[in-house]
Coordinates of C-alpha atoms in Angstrom, one line a residue:
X1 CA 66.2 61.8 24.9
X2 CA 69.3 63.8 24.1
X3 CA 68.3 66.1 27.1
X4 CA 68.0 63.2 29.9
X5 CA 71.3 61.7 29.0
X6 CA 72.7 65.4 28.9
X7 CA 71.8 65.6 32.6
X8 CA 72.2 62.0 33.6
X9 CA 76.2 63.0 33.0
X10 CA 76.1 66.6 34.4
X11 CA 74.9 64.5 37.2
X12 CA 77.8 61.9 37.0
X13 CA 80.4 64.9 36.3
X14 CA 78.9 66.2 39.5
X15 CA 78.5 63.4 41.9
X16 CA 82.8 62.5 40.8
X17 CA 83.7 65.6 41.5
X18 CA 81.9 66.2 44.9
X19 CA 83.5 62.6 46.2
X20 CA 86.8 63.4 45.6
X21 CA 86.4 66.8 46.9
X22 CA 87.6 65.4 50.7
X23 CA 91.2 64.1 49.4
X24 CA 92.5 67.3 48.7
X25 CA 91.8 68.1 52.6
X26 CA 94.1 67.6 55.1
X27 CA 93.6 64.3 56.9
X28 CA 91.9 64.3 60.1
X29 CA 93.7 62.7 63.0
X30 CA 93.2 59.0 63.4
X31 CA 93.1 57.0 67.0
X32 CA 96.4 54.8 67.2
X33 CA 96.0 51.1 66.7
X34 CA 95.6 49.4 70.1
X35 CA 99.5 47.8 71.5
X36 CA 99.3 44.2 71.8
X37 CA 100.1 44.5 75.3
X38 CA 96.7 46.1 76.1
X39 CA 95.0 43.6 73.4
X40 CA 96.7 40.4 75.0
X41 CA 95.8 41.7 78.6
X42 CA 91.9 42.1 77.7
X43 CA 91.9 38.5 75.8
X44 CA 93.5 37.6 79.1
X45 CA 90.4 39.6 81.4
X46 CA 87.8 38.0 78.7
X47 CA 89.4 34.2 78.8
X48 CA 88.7 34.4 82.8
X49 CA 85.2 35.6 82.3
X50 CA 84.5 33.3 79.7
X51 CA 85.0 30.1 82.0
X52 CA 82.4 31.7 84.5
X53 CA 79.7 32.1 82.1
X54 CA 77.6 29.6 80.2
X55 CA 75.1 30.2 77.6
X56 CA 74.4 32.6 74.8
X57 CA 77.0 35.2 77.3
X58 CA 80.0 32.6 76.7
X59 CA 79.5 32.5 73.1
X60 CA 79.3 36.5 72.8
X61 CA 82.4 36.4 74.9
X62 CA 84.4 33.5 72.8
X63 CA 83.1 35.6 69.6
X64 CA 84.7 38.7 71.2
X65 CA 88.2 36.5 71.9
X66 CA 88.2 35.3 68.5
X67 CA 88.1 39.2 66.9
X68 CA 90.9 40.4 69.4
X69 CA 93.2 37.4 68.7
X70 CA 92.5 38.3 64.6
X71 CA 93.1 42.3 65.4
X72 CA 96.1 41.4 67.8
X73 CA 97.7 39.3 64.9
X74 CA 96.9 41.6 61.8
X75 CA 99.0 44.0 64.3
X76 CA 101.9 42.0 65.1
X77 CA 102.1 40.6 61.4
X78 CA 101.9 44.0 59.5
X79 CA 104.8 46.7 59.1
X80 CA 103.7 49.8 60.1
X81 CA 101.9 51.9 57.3
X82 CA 101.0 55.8 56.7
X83 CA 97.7 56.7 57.5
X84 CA 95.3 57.1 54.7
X85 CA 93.2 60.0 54.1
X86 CA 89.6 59.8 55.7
X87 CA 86.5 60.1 53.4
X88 CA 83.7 61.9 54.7
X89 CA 80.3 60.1 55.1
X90 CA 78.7 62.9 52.8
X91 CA 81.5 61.9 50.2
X92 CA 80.7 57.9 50.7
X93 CA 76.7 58.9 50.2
X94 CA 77.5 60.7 47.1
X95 CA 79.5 57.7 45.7
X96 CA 77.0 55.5 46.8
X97 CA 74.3 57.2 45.3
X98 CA 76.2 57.5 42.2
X99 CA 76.7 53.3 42.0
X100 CA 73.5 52.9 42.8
X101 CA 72.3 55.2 39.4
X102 CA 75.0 53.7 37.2
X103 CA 73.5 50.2 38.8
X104 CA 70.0 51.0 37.8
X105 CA 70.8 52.3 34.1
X106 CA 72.9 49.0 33.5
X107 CA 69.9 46.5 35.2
X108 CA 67.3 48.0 33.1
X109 CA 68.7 48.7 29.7
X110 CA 71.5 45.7 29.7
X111 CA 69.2 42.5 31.2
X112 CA 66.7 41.1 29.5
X113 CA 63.8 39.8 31.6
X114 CA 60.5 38.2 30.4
X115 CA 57.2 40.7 31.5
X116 CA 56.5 40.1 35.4
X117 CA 59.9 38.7 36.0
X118 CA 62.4 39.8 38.8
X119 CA 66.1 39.3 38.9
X120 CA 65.7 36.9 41.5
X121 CA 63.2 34.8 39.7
X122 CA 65.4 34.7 36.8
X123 CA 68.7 33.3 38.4
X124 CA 67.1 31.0 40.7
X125 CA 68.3 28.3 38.5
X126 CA 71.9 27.6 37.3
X127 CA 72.6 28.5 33.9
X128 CA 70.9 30.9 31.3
X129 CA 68.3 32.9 32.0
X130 CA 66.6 32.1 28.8
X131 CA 66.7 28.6 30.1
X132 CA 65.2 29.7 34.1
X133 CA 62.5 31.8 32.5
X134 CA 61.6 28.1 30.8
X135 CA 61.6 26.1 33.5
X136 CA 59.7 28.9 35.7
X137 CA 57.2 29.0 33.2
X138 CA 56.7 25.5 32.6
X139 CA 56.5 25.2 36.7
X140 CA 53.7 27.5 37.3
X141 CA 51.7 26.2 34.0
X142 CA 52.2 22.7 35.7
X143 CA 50.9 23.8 39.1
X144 CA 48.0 25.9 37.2
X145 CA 47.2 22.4 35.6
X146 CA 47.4 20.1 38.6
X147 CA 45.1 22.7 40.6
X148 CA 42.3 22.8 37.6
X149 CA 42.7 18.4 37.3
X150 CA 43.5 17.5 40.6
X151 CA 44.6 14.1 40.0
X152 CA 47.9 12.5 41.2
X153 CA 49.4 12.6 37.9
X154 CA 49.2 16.2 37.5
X155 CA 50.5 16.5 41.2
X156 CA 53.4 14.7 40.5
X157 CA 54.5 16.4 37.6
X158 CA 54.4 19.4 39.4
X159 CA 56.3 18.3 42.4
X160 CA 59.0 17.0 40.1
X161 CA 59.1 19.8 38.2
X162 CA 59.3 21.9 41.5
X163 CA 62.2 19.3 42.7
X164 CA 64.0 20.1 39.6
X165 CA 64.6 23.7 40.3
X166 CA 65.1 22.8 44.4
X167 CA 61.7 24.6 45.1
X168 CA 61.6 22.0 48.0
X169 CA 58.4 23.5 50.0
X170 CA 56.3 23.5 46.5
X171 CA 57.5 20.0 46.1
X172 CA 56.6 18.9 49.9
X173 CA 53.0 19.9 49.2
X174 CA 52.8 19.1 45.8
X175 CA 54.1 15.2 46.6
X176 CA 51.5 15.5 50.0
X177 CA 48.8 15.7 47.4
X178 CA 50.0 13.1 45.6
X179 CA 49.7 10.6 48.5
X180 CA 46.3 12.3 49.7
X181 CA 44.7 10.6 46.2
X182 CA 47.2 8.0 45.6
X183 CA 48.5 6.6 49.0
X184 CA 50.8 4.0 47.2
X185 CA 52.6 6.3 44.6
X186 CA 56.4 5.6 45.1
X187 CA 57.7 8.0 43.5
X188 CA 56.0 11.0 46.6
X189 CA 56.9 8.4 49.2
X190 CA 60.8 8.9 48.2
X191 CA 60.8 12.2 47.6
X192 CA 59.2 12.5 51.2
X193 CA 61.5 10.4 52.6
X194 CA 64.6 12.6 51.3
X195 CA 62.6 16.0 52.6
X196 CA 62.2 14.1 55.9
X197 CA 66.3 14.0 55.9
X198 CA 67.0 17.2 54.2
X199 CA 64.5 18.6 57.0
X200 CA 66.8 16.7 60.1
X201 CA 64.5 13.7 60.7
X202 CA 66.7 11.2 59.7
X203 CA 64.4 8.5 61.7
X204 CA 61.4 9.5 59.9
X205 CA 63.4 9.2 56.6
X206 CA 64.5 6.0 57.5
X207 CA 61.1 4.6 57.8
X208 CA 59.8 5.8 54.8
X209 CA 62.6 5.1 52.5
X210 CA 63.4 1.8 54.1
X211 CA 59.5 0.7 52.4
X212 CA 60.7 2.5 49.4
X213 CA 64.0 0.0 49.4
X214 CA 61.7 -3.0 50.1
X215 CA 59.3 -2.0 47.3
X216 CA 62.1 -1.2 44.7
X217 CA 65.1 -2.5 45.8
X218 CA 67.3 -1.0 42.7
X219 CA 66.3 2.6 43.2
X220 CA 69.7 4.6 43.5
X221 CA 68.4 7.3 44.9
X222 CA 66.5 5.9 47.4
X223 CA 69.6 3.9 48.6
X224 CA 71.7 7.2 48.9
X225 CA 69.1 9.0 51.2
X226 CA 68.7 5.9 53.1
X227 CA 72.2 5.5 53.7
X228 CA 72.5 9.2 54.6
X229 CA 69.8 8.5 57.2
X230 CA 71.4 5.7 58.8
X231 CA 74.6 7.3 59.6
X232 CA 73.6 10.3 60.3
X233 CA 71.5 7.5 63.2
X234 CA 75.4 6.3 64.3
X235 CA 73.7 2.6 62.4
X236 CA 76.9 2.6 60.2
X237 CA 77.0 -1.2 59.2
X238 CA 73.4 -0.9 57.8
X239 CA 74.6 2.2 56.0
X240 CA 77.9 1.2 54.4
X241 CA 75.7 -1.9 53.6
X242 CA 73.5 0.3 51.2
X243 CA 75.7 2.6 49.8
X244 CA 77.6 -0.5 48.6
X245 CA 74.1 -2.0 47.0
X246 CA 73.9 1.6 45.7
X247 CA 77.4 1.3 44.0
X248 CA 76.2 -2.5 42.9
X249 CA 73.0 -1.3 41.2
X250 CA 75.3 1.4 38.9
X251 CA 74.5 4.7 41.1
X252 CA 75.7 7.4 39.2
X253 CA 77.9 9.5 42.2
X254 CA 80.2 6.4 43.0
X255 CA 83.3 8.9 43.7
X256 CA 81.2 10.4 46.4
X257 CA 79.2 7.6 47.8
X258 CA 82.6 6.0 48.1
X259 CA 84.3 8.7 50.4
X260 CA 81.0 8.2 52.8
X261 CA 81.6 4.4 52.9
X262 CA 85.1 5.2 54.0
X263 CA 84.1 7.7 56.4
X264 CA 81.5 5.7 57.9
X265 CA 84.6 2.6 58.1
X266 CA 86.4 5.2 60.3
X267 CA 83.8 6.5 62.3
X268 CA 82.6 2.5 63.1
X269 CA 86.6 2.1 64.0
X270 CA 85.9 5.1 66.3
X271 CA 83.1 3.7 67.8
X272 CA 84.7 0.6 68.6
X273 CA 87.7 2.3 70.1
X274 CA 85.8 4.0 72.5
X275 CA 82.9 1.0 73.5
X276 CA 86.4 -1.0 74.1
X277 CA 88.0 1.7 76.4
X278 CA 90.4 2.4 74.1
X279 CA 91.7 6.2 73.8
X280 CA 90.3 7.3 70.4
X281 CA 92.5 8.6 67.5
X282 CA 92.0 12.6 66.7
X283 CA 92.9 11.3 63.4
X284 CA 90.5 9.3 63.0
X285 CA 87.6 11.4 64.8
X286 CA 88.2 14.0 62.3
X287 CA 88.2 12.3 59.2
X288 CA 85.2 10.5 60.5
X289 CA 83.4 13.9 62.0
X290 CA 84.9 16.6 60.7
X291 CA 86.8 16.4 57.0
X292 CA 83.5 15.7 54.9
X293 CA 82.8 20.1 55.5
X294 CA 86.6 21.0 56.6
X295 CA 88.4 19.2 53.9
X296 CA 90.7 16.3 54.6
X297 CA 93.8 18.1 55.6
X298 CA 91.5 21.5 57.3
X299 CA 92.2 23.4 54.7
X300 CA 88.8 24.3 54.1
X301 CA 86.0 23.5 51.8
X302 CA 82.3 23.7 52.5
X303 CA 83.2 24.9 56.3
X304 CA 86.0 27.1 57.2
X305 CA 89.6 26.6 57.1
X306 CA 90.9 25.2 60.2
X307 CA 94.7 25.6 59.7
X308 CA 95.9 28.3 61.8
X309 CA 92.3 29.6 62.6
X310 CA 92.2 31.8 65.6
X311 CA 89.1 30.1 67.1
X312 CA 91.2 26.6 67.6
X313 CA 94.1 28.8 70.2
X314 CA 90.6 30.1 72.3
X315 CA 90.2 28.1 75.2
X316 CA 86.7 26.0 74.7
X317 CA 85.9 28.0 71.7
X318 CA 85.9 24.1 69.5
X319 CA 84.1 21.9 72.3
X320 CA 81.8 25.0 72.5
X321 CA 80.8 24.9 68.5
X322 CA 81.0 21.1 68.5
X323 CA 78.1 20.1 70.7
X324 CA 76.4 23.2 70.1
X325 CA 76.9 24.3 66.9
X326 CA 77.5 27.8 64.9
X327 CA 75.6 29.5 62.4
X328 CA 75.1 26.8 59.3
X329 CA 77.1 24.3 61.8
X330 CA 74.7 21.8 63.3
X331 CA 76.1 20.3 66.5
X332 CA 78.3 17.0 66.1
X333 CA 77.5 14.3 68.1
X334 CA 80.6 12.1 69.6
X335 CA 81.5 11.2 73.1
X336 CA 83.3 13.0 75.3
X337 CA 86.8 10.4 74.8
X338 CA 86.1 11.7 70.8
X339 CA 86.2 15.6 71.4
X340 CA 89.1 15.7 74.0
X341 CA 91.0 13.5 71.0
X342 CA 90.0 15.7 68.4
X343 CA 91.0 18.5 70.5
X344 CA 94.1 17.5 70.8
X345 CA 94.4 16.4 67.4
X346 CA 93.3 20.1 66.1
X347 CA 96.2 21.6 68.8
X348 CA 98.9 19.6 66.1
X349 CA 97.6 21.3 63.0

């Protein structure tokens, strides 16, 4: 043992020594930065080309505005700066190689992990791993048991259990079974309802949870999920109207259940604005549309900051990503008297 941690540090001493050998070169020449003249004349070229193109091509080519207005203002906003030393891929390799050993010496003698389990099994729930390792266990001993009895009792504990850890596809099949021997179990029905909304079919949620409602009218999360499906239908009366028998019956997220009440107020207020002819206020389309994932004053929150983001100065880079949506962005529905206002509105910030 004394031997392998011997070489394990010759190997370290080694590996250190070999990375930092490139600093003591002389740096090899570096390309200039790009002047902002030639940057700004390109955004220029690409801004023409963008409005002839439609498609997957104009997003590539808003994507590629977006970088050159970042680069162009990193430029203009930074003092200029010596060059730094270039490291040599074969250094970087070494150095990687060497975080990669120290990586594996810590993972396997400093975590503790129960026999089978991987480090991704044991921090897929929050909190200690002692407690994941529990839950995990108690999860697969519940599916073992609801396989051998196939009964809906077992099902269900399973499908809870899976529910609890947000395992959402064991849960789906696990509260399918349920129904399959018990069609009337209320419990499956809601949690299928909620998976029908978590999964973008707010009408199919609707449906089911609406029976859910009738059945047990008290149930507070049923009445959360059915709100959520409503609005997320543009049938904001019949939402803000169970959200507030949600708050009635003692639903424990008031705070938040709140805020959506007063979103979908201003969102109805939006609505009526534009159904009357009236010009819409940005104001009021972004609190309704927008500030739930921007934060209220777009400084950021679950979505990106919007307060001096590059994207809003790139012509049809925001009506673009509105009715189309980005990467964990869905598209935003609203009429076309809604974006130009909110356009506007974003143009102020």
């Amino acid at each position: 043992m004394i031997l392998f941690w011997t070489v394990v540090a010759l190997l370290v001493l080694l590996a250190a020594v070999y990375a930092t050998l490139p600093l003591a070169r002389e740096p090899e020449p570096f390309p200039a930065d790009p002047l902002p003249e030639e940057l700004r004349a390109e955004i220029e070229a690409l801004k023409q080309e963008a409005r002839e193109l439609e498609g997957s091509e104009r997003k590539r080519t808003l994507g590629r505005i977006v970088q050159l207005e970042r680069r162009l203002a990193e430029i203009e906003g930074r003092p200029a700066a010596p060059r730094t030393r270039r490291v040599s891929w074969v250094a970087l390799m070494a150095t990687t190689a060497f975080l990669v050993f120290v990586g594996g010496v810590l993972l396997r003698y400093t975590l503790p992990r129960a026999p089978g389990e991987t480090i991704t099994t044991s921090n897929l729930i929050s909190g200690e791993r002692a407690v994941d390792r529990a839950k995990l266990a108690e999860l697969n001993r519940l599916k073992a048991q609801a396989e051998r009895n196939d009964d809906a009792e077992s099902w269900l504990a399973y499908g809870n259990a899976a529910w609890e850890v947000a395992d959402y596809n064991a849960a789906a099949e696990a509260y399918k079974r349920v129904l399959d021997l018990d069609s009337k179990n209320l419990t499956a029905w809601k949690r299928m309802g909620i998976l029908f909304f978590m999964s973008g079919f707010p009408e199919d949620a609707a449906q089911v949870l609406q029976v859910v409602v009738g059945v047990d009218p008290n149930d507070p999360e049923a009445l959360l999920f059915l709100g959520n499906a409503y609005s997320m239908l543009g049938r904001f009366d019949e939402a803000v109207g169970v959200w507030e028998r949600y708050l009635a019956v003692g639903g424990p997220d008031a705070e938040r259940v709140k805020a959506l009440i007063a979103q979908a107020r201003a969102q109805q207020e939006a609505k009526a604005a534009v159904d009357s002819g009236q010009t819409p206020d940005g104001n009021v389309v972004y609190e309704a549309k927008c500030a739930a994932c921007h934060g209220q004053n777009a400084e950021g929150g679950i979505g990106p900051r919007l307060v001096g983001n590059p994207v809003l100065r790139v012509d049809g880079a925001v009506a673009e990503i509105v009715k189309k949506g980005t990467g964990s962005m869905p598209a935003i529905p609203m009429s076309e008297a809604e974006l130009q206002a909110l356009l506007d509105y974003l143009k102020g910030l």
